[in-house]
């Protein structure tokens, strides 16, 4: 989660496909990817939801918070406003997510 343009999609593409997203097209609504990992000798399937950062899409993305086991909060290290908005994104998680969801903060770009 994070503001539009902070690099959420680029982060997902790098992690899942080991690629690089060059275009600056914003995600509309939600995009979905999966990645298989082996952790502690077990096969784990990660379902990764890449959410839109624009406010007009928030009602769509909020419905996915409740089932999330982990949430990555992203901000642009060159944008103080995107860092300040992490508080708002965290409040959205508090309102719509499970109370024990794990969170990680990532400074991107």
PDB file of C-alpha atoms in Angstrom:
ATOM      1  CA  UNK A   1       0.000   0.000   0.000  1.00  0.00           C
ATOM      2  CA  UNK A   2       1.074   3.543  -0.586  1.00  0.00           C
ATOM      3  CA  UNK A   3       0.490   6.645  -2.632  1.00  0.00           C
ATOM      4  CA  UNK A   4       0.268   6.528  -6.401  1.00  0.00           C
ATOM      5  CA  UNK A   5       3.678   6.593  -8.070  1.00  0.00           C
ATOM      6  CA  UNK A   6       5.800   5.379  -5.141  1.00  0.00           C
ATOM      7  CA  UNK A   7       6.908   2.243  -7.004  1.00  0.00           C
ATOM      8  CA  UNK A   8       4.619  -0.459  -5.613  1.00  0.00           C
ATOM      9  CA  UNK A   9       4.202  -2.193  -8.983  1.00  0.00           C
ATOM     10  CA  UNK A  10       7.935  -2.008  -9.747  1.00  0.00           C
ATOM     11  CA  UNK A  11       8.627  -3.653  -6.377  1.00  0.00           C
ATOM     12  CA  UNK A  12       6.157  -6.469  -7.113  1.00  0.00           C
ATOM     13  CA  UNK A  13       7.520  -7.040 -10.640  1.00  0.00           C
ATOM     14  CA  UNK A  14      11.102  -7.196  -9.316  1.00  0.00           C
ATOM     15  CA  UNK A  15      10.151  -9.666  -6.576  1.00  0.00           C
ATOM     16  CA  UNK A  16       7.883 -11.941  -8.627  1.00  0.00           C
ATOM     17  CA  UNK A  17       9.402 -11.809 -12.119  1.00  0.00           C
ATOM     18  CA  UNK A  18      12.922 -10.542 -11.317  1.00  0.00           C
ATOM     19  CA  UNK A  19      12.189  -7.903 -13.928  1.00  0.00           C
ATOM     20  CA  UNK A  20      11.952  -4.160 -14.174  1.00  0.00           C
ATOM     21  CA  UNK A  21       8.851  -2.124 -14.992  1.00  0.00           C
ATOM     22  CA  UNK A  22       9.896   0.828 -17.103  1.00  0.00           C
ATOM     23  CA  UNK A  23       6.544   2.441 -17.880  1.00  0.00           C
ATOM     24  CA  UNK A  24       4.850   4.806 -15.455  1.00  0.00           C
ATOM     25  CA  UNK A  25       1.287   3.512 -15.923  1.00  0.00           C
ATOM     26  CA  UNK A  26      -0.660   3.519 -12.658  1.00  0.00           C
ATOM     27  CA  UNK A  27      -2.403   0.381 -11.450  1.00  0.00           C
ATOM     28  CA  UNK A  28      -6.176   0.614 -11.786  1.00  0.00           C
ATOM     29  CA  UNK A  29      -7.923  -1.143  -8.905  1.00  0.00           C
ATOM     30  CA  UNK A  30      -5.967  -4.334  -8.139  1.00  0.00           C
ATOM     31  CA  UNK A  31      -3.441  -6.511  -9.949  1.00  0.00           C
ATOM     32  CA  UNK A  32      -2.665 -10.036  -8.747  1.00  0.00           C
ATOM     33  CA  UNK A  33       0.521 -12.116  -8.942  1.00  0.00           C
ATOM     34  CA  UNK A  34       1.738 -15.333  -7.346  1.00  0.00           C
ATOM     35  CA  UNK A  35       5.197 -16.516  -6.355  1.00  0.00           C
ATOM     36  CA  UNK A  36       6.264 -19.938  -5.140  1.00  0.00           C
ATOM     37  CA  UNK A  37       8.960 -20.107  -2.456  1.00  0.00           C
ATOM     38  CA  UNK A  38      10.506 -22.769  -0.275  1.00  0.00           C
ATOM     39  CA  UNK A  39      10.653 -21.771   3.379  1.00  0.00           C
ATOM     40  CA  UNK A  40      11.913 -24.069   6.112  1.00  0.00           C
ATOM     41  CA  UNK A  41      11.677 -27.011   3.739  1.00  0.00           C
ATOM     42  CA  UNK A  42       8.067 -26.318   2.783  1.00  0.00           C
ATOM     43  CA  UNK A  43       6.609 -25.023  -0.451  1.00  0.00           C
ATOM     44  CA  UNK A  44       4.777 -21.736   0.085  1.00  0.00           C
ATOM     45  CA  UNK A  45       2.547 -19.968  -2.428  1.00  0.00           C
ATOM     46  CA  UNK A  46       2.434 -16.200  -1.998  1.00  0.00           C
ATOM     47  CA  UNK A  47      -0.541 -14.336  -3.421  1.00  0.00           C
ATOM     48  CA  UNK A  48       0.519 -10.744  -3.978  1.00  0.00           C
ATOM     49  CA  UNK A  49      -2.055  -8.020  -4.524  1.00  0.00           C
ATOM     50  CA  UNK A  50      -0.729  -4.866  -6.169  1.00  0.00           C
ATOM     51  CA  UNK A  51      -3.154  -2.106  -5.226  1.00  0.00           C
ATOM     52  CA  UNK A  52      -3.856   1.260  -6.786  1.00  0.00           C
ATOM     53  CA  UNK A  53      -2.680   4.250  -4.780  1.00  0.00           C
ATOM     54  CA  UNK A  54      -5.259   6.724  -6.050  1.00  0.00           C
ATOM     55  CA  UNK A  55      -7.950   7.688  -3.575  1.00  0.00           C
ATOM     56  CA  UNK A  56     -10.747   6.917  -6.044  1.00  0.00           C
ATOM     57  CA  UNK A  57      -9.774   3.209  -5.964  1.00  0.00           C
ATOM     58  CA  UNK A  58      -9.565   2.871  -2.177  1.00  0.00           C
ATOM     59  CA  UNK A  59     -13.035   1.388  -1.731  1.00  0.00           C
ATOM     60  CA  UNK A  60     -11.975  -1.420  -4.086  1.00  0.00           C
ATOM     61  CA  UNK A  61      -8.650  -2.087  -2.368  1.00  0.00           C
ATOM     62  CA  UNK A  62      -9.941  -1.888   1.220  1.00  0.00           C
ATOM     63  CA  UNK A  63     -11.931  -5.098   0.830  1.00  0.00           C
ATOM     64  CA  UNK A  64      -8.651  -7.018   0.405  1.00  0.00           C
ATOM     65  CA  UNK A  65      -7.106  -5.814   3.685  1.00  0.00           C
ATOM     66  CA  UNK A  66      -9.068  -8.180   5.935  1.00  0.00           C
ATOM     67  CA  UNK A  67      -7.724 -11.380   4.378  1.00  0.00           C
ATOM     68  CA  UNK A  68      -4.121 -10.162   4.127  1.00  0.00           C
ATOM     69  CA  UNK A  69      -1.543 -11.872   6.332  1.00  0.00           C
ATOM     70  CA  UNK A  70       1.057  -9.225   5.556  1.00  0.00           C
ATOM     71  CA  UNK A  71       1.028  -5.721   4.128  1.00  0.00           C
ATOM     72  CA  UNK A  72       3.928  -3.807   2.599  1.00  0.00           C
ATOM     73  CA  UNK A  73       3.610  -0.045   3.111  1.00  0.00           C
ATOM     74  CA  UNK A  74       5.585   1.831   0.450  1.00  0.00           C
ATOM     75  CA  UNK A  75       6.725   5.418   0.169  1.00  0.00           C
ATOM     76  CA  UNK A  76       8.972   7.319  -2.228  1.00  0.00           C
ATOM     77  CA  UNK A  77      12.210   8.333  -0.484  1.00  0.00           C
ATOM     78  CA  UNK A  78      12.240  11.531  -2.565  1.00  0.00           C
ATOM     79  CA  UNK A  79       8.718  12.530  -1.462  1.00  0.00           C
ATOM     80  CA  UNK A  80       8.135  13.617   2.118  1.00  0.00           C
ATOM     81  CA  UNK A  81       4.387  13.757   1.405  1.00  0.00           C
ATOM     82  CA  UNK A  82       4.300  10.055   0.493  1.00  0.00           C
ATOM     83  CA  UNK A  83       6.104   9.267   3.766  1.00  0.00           C
ATOM     84  CA  UNK A  84       3.683  11.422   5.768  1.00  0.00           C
ATOM     85  CA  UNK A  85       0.761   9.610   4.101  1.00  0.00           C
ATOM     86  CA  UNK A  86       1.953   6.284   5.535  1.00  0.00           C
ATOM     87  CA  UNK A  87       0.051   7.289   8.689  1.00  0.00           C
ATOM     88  CA  UNK A  88      -3.179   7.475   6.659  1.00  0.00           C
ATOM     89  CA  UNK A  89      -2.497   4.100   5.013  1.00  0.00           C
ATOM     90  CA  UNK A  90      -1.819   2.583   8.431  1.00  0.00           C
ATOM     91  CA  UNK A  91      -5.132   3.967   9.696  1.00  0.00           C
ATOM     92  CA  UNK A  92      -6.875   2.275   6.749  1.00  0.00           C
ATOM     93  CA  UNK A  93      -5.280  -1.032   7.761  1.00  0.00           C
ATOM     94  CA  UNK A  94      -6.455  -0.510  11.354  1.00  0.00           C
ATOM     95  CA  UNK A  95     -10.025   0.123  10.156  1.00  0.00           C
ATOM     96  CA  UNK A  96     -10.280  -2.591   7.485  1.00  0.00           C
ATOM     97  CA  UNK A  97      -7.571  -5.183   8.177  1.00  0.00           C
ATOM     98  CA  UNK A  98      -7.184  -7.938  10.728  1.00  0.00           C
ATOM     99  CA  UNK A  99      -5.801  -6.744  14.045  1.00  0.00           C
ATOM    100  CA  UNK A 100      -2.686  -8.945  13.890  1.00  0.00           C
ATOM    101  CA  UNK A 101      -1.677  -8.377  10.246  1.00  0.00           C
ATOM    102  CA  UNK A 102       2.092  -8.084   9.835  1.00  0.00           C
ATOM    103  CA  UNK A 103       3.402  -4.871   8.259  1.00  0.00           C
ATOM    104  CA  UNK A 104       6.680  -3.803   6.736  1.00  0.00           C
ATOM    105  CA  UNK A 105       7.707  -0.300   5.671  1.00  0.00           C
ATOM    106  CA  UNK A 106       9.673   0.082   2.413  1.00  0.00           C
ATOM    107  CA  UNK A 107      11.322   3.260   1.144  1.00  0.00           C
ATOM    108  CA  UNK A 108      11.447   2.938  -2.633  1.00  0.00           C
ATOM    109  CA  UNK A 109      12.996   4.540  -5.765  1.00  0.00           C
TER     110      UNK A 109
END
